[in-house]
Coordinates of C-alpha atoms in Angstrom, one line a residue:
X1 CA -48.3 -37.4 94.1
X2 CA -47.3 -36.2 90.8
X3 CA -46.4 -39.5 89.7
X4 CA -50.0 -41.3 90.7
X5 CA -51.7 -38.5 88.5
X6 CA -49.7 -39.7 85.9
X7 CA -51.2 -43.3 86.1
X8 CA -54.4 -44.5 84.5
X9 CA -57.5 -43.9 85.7
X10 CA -58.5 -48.1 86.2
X11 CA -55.2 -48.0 87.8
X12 CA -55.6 -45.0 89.9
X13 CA -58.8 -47.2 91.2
X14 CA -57.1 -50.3 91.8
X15 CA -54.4 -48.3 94.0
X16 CA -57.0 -46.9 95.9
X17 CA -58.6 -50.3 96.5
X18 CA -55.7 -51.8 97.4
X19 CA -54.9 -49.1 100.0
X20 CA -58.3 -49.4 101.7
X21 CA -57.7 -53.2 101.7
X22 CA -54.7 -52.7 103.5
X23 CA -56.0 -50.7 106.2
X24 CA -59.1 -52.8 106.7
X25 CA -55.9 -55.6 107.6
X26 CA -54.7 -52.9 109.5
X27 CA -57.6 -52.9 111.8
X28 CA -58.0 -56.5 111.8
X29 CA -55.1 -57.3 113.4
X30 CA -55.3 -54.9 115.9
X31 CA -59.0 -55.6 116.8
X32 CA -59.4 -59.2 116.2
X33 CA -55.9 -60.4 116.9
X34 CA -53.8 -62.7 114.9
X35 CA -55.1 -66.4 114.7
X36 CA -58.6 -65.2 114.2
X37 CA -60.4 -65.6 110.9
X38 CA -63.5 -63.2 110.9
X39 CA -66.0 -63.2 108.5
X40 CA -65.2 -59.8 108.3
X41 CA -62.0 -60.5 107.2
X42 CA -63.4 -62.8 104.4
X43 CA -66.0 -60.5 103.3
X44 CA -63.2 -57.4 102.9
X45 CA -61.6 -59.8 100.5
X46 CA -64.3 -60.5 98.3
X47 CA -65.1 -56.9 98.5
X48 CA -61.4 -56.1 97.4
X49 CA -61.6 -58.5 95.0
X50 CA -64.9 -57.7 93.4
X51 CA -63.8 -53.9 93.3
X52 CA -60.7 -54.5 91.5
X53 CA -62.7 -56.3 88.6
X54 CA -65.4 -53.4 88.5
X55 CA -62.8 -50.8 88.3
X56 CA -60.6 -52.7 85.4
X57 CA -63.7 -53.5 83.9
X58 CA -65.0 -49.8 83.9
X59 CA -61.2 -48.7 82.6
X60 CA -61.4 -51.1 79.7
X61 CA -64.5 -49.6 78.8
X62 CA -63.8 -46.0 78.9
X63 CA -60.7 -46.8 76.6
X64 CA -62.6 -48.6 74.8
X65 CA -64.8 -45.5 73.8
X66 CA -61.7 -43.0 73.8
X67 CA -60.3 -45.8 71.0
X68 CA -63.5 -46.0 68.9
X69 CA -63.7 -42.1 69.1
X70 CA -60.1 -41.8 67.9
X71 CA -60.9 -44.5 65.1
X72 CA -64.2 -42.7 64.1
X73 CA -62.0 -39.2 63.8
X74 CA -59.2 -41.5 61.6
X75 CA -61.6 -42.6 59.6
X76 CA -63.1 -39.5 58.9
X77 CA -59.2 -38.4 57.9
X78 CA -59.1 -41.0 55.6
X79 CA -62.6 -39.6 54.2
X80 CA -61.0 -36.5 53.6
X81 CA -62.5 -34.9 56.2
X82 CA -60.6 -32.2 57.8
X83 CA -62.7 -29.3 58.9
X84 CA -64.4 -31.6 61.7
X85 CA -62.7 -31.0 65.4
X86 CA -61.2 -33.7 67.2
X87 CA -62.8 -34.6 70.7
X88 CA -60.2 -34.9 73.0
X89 CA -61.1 -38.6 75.1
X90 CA -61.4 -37.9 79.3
X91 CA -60.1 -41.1 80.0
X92 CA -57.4 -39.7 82.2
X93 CA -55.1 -42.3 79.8
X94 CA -51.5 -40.6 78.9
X95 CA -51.2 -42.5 75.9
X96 CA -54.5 -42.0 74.6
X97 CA -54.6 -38.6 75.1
X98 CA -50.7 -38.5 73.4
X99 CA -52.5 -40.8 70.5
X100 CA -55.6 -38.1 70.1
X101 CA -52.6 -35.2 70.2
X102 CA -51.0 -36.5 67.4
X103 CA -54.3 -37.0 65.6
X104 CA -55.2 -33.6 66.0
X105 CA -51.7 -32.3 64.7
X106 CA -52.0 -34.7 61.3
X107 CA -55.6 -33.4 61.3
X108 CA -54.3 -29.5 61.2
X109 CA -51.8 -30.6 58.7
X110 CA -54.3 -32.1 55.8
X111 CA -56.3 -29.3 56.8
X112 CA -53.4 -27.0 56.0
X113 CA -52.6 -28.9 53.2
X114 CA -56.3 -29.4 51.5
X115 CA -56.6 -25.2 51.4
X116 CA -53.3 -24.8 49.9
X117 CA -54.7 -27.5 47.2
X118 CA -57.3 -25.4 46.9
X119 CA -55.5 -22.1 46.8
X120 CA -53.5 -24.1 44.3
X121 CA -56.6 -26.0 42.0
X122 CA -58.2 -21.9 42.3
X123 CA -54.6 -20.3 40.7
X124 CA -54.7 -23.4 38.3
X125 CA -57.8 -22.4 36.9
X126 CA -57.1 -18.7 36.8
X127 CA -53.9 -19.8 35.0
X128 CA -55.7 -22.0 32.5
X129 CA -58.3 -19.2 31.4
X130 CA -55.4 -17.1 30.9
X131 CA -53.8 -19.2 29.1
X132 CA -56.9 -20.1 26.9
X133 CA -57.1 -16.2 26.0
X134 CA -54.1 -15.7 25.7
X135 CA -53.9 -18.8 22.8
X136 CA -57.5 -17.3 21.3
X137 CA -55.2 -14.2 20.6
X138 CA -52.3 -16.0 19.4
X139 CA -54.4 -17.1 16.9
X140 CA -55.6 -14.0 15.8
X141 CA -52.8 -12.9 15.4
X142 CA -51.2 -15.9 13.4
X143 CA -54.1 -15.3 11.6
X144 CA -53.2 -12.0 10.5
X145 CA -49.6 -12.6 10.2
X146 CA -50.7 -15.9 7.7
X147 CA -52.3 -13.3 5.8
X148 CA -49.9 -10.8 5.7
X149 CA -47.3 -13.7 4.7
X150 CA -49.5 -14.4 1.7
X151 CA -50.0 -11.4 1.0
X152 CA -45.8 -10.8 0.5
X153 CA -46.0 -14.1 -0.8
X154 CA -48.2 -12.9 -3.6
X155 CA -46.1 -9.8 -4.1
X156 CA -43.1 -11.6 -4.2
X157 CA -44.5 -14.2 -6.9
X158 CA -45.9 -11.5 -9.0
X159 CA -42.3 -9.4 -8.8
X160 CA -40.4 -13.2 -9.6
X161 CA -42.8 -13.3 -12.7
X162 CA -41.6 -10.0 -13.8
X163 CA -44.6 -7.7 -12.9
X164 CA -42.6 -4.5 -11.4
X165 CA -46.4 -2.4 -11.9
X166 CA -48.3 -4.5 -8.6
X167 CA -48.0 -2.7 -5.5
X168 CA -48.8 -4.5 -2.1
X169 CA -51.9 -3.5 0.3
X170 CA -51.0 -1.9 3.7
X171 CA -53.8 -2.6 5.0
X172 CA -53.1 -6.5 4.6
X173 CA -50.4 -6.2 7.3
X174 CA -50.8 -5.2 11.2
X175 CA -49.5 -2.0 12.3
X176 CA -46.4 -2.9 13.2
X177 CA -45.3 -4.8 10.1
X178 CA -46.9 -1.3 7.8
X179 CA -43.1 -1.1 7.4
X180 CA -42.7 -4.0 5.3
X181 CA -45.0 -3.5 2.5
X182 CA -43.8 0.5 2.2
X183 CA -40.2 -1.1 1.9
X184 CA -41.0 -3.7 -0.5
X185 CA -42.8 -1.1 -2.7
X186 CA -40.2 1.5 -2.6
X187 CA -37.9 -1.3 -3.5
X188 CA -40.0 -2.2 -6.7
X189 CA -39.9 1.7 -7.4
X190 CA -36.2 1.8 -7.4
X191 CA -36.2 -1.8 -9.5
X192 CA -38.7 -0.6 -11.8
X193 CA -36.8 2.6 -12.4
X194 CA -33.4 0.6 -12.5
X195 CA -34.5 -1.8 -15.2
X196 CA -36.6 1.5 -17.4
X197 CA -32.8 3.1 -17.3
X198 CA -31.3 0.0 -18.2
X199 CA -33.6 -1.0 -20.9
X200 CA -33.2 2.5 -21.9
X201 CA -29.7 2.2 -21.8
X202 CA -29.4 -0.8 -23.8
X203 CA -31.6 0.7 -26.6
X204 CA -28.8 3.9 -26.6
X205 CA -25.7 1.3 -26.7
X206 CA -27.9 -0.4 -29.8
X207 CA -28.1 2.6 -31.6
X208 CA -24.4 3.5 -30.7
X209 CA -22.5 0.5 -32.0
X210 CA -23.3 1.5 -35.6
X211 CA -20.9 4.6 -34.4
X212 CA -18.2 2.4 -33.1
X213 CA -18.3 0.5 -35.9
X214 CA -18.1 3.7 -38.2
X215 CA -15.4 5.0 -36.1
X216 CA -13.7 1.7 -36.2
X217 CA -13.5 1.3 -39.8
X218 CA -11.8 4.8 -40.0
X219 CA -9.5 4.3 -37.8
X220 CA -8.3 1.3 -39.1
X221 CA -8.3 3.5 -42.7
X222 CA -5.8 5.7 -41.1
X223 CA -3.8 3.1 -39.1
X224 CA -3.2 1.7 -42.2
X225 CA -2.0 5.1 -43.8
X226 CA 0.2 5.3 -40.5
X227 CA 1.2 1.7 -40.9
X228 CA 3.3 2.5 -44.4
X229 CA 4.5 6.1 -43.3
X230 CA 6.2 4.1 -40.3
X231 CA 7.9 2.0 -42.3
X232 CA 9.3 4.6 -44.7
X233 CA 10.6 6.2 -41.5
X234 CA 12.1 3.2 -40.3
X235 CA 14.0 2.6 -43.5
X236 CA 15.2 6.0 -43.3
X237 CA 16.1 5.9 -39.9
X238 CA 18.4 2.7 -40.5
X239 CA 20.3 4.5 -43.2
X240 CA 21.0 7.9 -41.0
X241 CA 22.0 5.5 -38.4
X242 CA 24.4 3.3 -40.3
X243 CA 26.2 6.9 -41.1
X244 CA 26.1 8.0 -37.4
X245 CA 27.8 4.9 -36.5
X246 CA 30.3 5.1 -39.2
X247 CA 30.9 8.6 -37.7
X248 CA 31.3 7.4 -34.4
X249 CA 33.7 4.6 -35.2
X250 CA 35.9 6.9 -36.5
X251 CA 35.5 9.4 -34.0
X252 CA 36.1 6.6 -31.6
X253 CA 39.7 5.8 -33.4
X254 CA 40.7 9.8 -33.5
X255 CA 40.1 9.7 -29.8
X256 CA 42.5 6.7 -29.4
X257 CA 45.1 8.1 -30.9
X258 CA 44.9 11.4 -29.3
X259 CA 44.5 9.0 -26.3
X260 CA 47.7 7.4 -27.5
X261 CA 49.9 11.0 -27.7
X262 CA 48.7 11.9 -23.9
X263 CA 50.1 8.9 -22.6
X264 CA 52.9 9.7 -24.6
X265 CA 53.4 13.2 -23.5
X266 CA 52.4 12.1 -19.8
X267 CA 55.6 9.8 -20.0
X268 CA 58.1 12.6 -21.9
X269 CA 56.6 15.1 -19.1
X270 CA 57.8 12.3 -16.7
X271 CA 61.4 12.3 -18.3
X272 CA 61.8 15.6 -17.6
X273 CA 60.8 16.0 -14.3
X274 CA 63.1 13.3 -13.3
X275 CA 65.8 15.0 -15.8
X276 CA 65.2 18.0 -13.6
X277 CA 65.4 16.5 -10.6
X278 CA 68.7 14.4 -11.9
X279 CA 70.2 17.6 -12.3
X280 CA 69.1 19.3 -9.3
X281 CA 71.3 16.4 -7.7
X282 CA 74.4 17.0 -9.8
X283 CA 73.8 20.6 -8.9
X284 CA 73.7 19.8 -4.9
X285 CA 77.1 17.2 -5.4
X286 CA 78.9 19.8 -6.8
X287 CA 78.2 22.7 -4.0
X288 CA 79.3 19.4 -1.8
X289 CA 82.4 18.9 -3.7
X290 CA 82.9 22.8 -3.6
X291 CA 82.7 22.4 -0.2
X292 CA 85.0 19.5 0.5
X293 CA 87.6 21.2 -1.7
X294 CA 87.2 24.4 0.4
X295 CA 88.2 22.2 3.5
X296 CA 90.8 20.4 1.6
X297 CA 92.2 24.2 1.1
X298 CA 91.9 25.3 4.3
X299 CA 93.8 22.1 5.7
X300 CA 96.6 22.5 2.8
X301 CA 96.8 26.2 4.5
X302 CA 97.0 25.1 8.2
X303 CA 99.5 22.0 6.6
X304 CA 101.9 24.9 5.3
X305 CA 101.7 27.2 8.1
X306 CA 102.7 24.2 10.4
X307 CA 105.3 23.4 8.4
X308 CA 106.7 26.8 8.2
X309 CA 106.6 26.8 11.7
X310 CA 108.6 23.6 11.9
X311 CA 111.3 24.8 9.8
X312 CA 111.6 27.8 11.7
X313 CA 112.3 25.9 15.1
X314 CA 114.1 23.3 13.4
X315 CA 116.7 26.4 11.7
X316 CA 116.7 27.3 16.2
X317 CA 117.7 23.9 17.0
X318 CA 121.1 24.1 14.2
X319 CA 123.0 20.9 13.4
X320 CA 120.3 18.8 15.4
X321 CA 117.2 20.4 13.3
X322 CA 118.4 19.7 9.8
X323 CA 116.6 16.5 9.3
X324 CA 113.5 17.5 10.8
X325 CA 113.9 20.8 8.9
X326 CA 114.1 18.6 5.2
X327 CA 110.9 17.2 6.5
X328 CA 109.1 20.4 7.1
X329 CA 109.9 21.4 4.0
X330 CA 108.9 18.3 2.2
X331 CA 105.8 18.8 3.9
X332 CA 105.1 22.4 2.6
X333 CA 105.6 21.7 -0.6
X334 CA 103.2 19.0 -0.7
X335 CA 100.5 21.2 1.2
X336 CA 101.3 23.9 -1.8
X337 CA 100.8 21.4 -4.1
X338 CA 97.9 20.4 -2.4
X339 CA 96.4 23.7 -2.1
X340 CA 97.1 24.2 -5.9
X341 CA 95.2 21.2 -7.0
X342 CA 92.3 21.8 -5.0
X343 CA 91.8 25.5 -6.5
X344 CA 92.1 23.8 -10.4
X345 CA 89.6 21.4 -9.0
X346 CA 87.4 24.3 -7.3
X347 CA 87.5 25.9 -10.6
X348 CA 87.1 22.7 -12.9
X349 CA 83.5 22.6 -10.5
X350 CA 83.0 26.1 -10.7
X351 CA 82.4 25.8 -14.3
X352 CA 80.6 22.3 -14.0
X353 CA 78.1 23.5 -11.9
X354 CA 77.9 26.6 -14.5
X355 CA 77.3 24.5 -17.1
X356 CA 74.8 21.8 -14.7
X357 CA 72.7 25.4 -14.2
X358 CA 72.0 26.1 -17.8
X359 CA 71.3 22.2 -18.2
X360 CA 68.6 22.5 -15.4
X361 CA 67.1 25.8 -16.6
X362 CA 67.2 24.3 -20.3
X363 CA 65.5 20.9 -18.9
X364 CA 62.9 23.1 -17.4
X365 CA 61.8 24.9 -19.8
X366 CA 61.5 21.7 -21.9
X367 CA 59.3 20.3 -19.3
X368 CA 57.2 24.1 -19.4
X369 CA 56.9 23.5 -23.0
X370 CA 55.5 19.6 -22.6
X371 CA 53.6 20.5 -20.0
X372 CA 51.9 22.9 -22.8
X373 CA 52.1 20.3 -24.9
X374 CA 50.2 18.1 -22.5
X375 CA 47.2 20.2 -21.5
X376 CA 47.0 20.7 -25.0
X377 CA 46.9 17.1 -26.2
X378 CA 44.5 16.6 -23.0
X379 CA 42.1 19.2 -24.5
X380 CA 42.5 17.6 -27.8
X381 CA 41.3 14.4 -25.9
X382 CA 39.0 15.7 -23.9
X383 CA 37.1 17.6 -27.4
X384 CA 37.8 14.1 -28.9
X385 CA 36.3 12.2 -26.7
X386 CA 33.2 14.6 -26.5
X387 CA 33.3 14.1 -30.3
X388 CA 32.8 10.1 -29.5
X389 CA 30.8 10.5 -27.0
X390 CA 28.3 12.8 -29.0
X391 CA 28.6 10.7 -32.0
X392 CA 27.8 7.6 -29.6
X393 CA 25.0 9.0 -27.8
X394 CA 23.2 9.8 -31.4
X395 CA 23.9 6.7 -32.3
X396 CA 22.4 5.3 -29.7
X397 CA 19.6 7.8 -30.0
X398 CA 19.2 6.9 -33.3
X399 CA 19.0 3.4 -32.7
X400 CA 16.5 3.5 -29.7
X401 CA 14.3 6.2 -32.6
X402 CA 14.6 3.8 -34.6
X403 CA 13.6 0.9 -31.8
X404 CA 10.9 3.3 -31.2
X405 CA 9.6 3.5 -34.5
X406 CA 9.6 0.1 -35.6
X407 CA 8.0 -0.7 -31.8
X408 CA 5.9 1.9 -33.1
X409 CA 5.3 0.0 -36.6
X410 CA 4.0 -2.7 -34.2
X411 CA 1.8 -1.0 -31.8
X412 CA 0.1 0.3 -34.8
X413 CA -0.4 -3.0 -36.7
X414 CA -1.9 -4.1 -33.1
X415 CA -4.5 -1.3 -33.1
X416 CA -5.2 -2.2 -36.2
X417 CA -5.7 -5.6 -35.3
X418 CA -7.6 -3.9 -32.3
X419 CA -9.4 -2.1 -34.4
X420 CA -10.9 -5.1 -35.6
X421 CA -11.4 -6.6 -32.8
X422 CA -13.5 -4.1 -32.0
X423 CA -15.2 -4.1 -34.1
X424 CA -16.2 -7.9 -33.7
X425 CA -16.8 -6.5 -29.9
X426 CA -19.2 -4.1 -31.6
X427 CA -21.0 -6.5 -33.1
X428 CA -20.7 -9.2 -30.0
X429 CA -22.3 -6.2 -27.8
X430 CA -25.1 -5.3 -30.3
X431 CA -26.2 -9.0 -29.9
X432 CA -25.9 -8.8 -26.5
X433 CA -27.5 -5.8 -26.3
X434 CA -30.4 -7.4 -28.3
X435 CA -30.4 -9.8 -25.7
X436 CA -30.7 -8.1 -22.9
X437 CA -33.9 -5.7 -24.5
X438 CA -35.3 -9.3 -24.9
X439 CA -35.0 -10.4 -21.3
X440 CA -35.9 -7.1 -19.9
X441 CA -39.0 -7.2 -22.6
X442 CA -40.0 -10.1 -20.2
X443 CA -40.6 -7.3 -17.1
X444 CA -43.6 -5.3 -17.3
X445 CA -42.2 -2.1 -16.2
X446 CA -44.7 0.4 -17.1
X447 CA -42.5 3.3 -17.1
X448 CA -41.6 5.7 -19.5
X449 CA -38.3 4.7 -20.9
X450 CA -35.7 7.0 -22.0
X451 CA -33.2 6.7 -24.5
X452 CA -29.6 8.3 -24.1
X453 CA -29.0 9.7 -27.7
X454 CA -25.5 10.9 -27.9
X455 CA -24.4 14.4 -27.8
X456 CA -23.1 15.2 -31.1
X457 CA -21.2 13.0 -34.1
X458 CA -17.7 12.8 -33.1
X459 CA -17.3 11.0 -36.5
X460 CA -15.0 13.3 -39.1
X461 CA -14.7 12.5 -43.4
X462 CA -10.8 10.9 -43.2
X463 CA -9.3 13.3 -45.9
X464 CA -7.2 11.3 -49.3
X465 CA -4.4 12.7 -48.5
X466 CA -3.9 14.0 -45.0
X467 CA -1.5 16.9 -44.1
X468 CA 1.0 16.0 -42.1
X469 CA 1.2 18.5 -39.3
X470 CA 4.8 19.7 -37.5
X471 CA 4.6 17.8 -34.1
X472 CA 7.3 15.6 -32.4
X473 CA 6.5 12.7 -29.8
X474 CA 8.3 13.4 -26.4
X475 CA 10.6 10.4 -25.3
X476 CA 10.9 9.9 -21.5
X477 CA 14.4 8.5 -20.9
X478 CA 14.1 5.8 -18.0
X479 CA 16.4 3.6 -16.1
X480 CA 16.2 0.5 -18.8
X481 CA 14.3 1.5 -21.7
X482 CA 13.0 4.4 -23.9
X483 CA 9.0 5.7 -23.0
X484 CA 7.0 7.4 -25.8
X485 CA 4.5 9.6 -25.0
X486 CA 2.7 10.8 -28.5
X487 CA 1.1 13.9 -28.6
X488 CA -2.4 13.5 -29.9
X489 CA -3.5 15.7 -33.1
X490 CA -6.6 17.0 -33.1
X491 CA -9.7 15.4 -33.8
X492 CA -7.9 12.0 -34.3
X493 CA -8.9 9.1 -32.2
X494 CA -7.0 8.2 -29.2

């Protein structure tokens, strides 16, 4: 059943038809019987026939309108014209009605879309006046940047020109840029004040070179005084140390030759320590020899007792102990005459070593006395040798005052040639000075300039003959060379 609702409507119809035309069969054959054509038969057909043509005819038509309803609502889509409600079509049709469904849905959807567009066109516009103001005050304020551009502009042409007295207008500039012109002011202030105390300046330096050049011409007055006092010293100074050397040459050949008689006494010293010592050793061999003799006397004793004993048992044994008892007495005597020789020799050393112990104590006190004599001739040396030493070291002070002063003969023909270099500096700077008062002439400063005057005059009248006052320069003695470090007098120039 669910399935015939489904169909079309001029289908539905045509169903129908066909199921009445089936039972009208129905009953004609079980009325009439087969074989029998009835003209009711004939007429059913036409009548099933001629149905079936009205009802596809009717269903053509009634899609027919549901089509052109459909293509009036497309067309109005097409018109833009989405606010109008689509008729659904009552045509029963499936298809149609899916066809006027999906109409409907594109419908909705340009509808949807068409009122965001105008949401959208309605921001658009909002955005576009905002815009527009917001350019208007872009403008105004360009505007009054442009002029407050100028304005520094101006400023800044008038300050390259040299005019330090213009100020620039505050109220040219917005409020947040007040802090430019206040700056640039202040800044022209402090320039303006800078270039018053240079110019200022400048006129004091002007008026102070004729001072340096005073100054400079004295000292170069007195360098040259110093100039010919150094080189009196230096002549001086190479006479006293032609005799220092002399002095020290000789003191030089009195220390060799005391240098000479301590090696000389260092080597007689030497002799008798080992003439000492040599007789020390005579001293020991003859306490040897002393002793050797000693056991050649005891042996000479034991020799004669034996051979006393021998004879005595030989003169027992008679006739058969004579020979043995000539033997034993042979033997004794040569053990007496043993023992006699060895206490002539005992006695012979005895005395030796007598006179070997006066040689020692004699040799030593020869080698006290040269050992006096050597820590004399050492002193003698050593007081030499200071004697060189000193006279070598003021030699060589000497020389390095005299290095010292001719260095010093130099250094002051350099300040004298300083000196006048300086004063050409002087007289470069006073141009330069003059220079510099012109340029800054070119500024208009307006300010009240003041000149730096100096203090007092250090200048002093250089005297004809100036006294030589006592003073000494202090040398620093370094690793390599000689440092001078002058003591100033007063009121001289340094």
């Amino acid at each position: 059943m669910s399935g015939f609702n489904r169909l079309p409507l001029g289908w539905r119809l045509i169903v129908v038809l066909g199921l009445l035309a089936g039972l009208g069969q129905l009953g004609w054959a079980a009325f009439g019987g087969p074989g029998l054509v009835s003209p009711f038969s004939m007429a059913g057909m036409a009548t099933l026939v001629a149905t079936l043509i009205i009802g596809l005819v009717a269903w053509s038509e009634a899609t027919r309108r549901a089509l052109d309803g459909l293509s009036r609502s497309v067309d109005a889509l097409g018109a833009g014209q989405y606010d109008q409600p689509l008729k659904s079509p009552d045509t029963g049709d499936q298809q149609v009605q899916a066809l006027a469904k999906g109409l409907d849905g594109v419908q909705r959807k340009l509808a949807t879309e068409q009122a965001a567009r105008v949401a959208e066109d309605a921001v658009r516009a909002t955005a576009e006046a905002e815009q527009r103001r917001h350019l208007v005050e872009v403008e105004t304020y360009a505007r009054t940047q442009l002029t407050a551009v100028n304005t520094l502009g101006q400023g800044v042409e008038k300050l390259a020109e040299g005019d330090l007295i213009s100020r620039l207008r505050e109220d040219a500039f917005p409020l947040e840029a007040r802090k430019i012109p206040t700056d640039f002011n202040a800044a022209v202030d402090n320039l303006q004040q800078t270039l018053a105390g240079v110019l200022g300046a400048a006129r004091s330096i002007r008026a102070g070179c004729g001072d340096i050049s005073a100054a400079a011409e004295d000292l170069a007055q007195r360098t040259e005084r110093q100039a010919t006092g150094v080189e009196r010293t230096a002549a001086a100074l190479d006479q006293i140390t032609a005799t220092v050397k002399k002095s020290s040459d000789h003191a030089e050949q009195a220390r060799g030759v005391t240098q000479s008689a301590k090696s000389n006494a260092e080597k007689s010293g030497l002799v008798v320590r080992e003439a000492v010592e040599a007789m020390g050793g005579i001293e020991k061999s003859s306490q040897s020899i002393t002793q050797i003799i000693g056991v050649i006397d005891e042996i000479a004793f034991q020799t004669n007792l034996l051979a006393l004993n021998a004879g005595v048992e030989a003169a027992r044994a008679g006739d058969a102990g004579r020979g043995f008892a000539v033997v034993a007495q042979e033997v004794r005597a040569l053990a007496q005459r043993s023992a006699d020789a060895a206490k002539e020799i005992k006695g012979l050393i005895r005395a030796s070593s007598e006179q070997v112990g006066k040689g020692v104590k004699l040799v030593g006190e020869t080698g006290q006395t040269l050992d006096q004599i050597l820590g004399q001739v050492i002193e003698i040396n050593d007081l030499v040798g200071e004697i060189a030493a000193s006279s070598k070291e003021q030699a060589s002070g000497l020389a390095e005052v005299n290095a010292a002063v001719n260095q010093m003969g130099q250094v002051i023909h350099q300040n004298g040639a300083m000196v006048e270099q300086s004063a050409a500096a002087t007289s470069a700077l006073a141009a330069e000075v003059e220079e510099l008062e012109r340029l800054l002439g070119g500024y208009q400063i307006g300010a009240q300039i003041h000149e730096y005057r100096p203090r007092q005059d250090h200048r002093r009248e250089v005297p004809v003959a100036p006294r030589r006052e006592a003073f000494r320069d202090r040398y620093v003695q370094g690793a390599t060379a000689l440092k001078i470090e002058p003591r100033s007098r007063p009121g001289e120039w340094r």
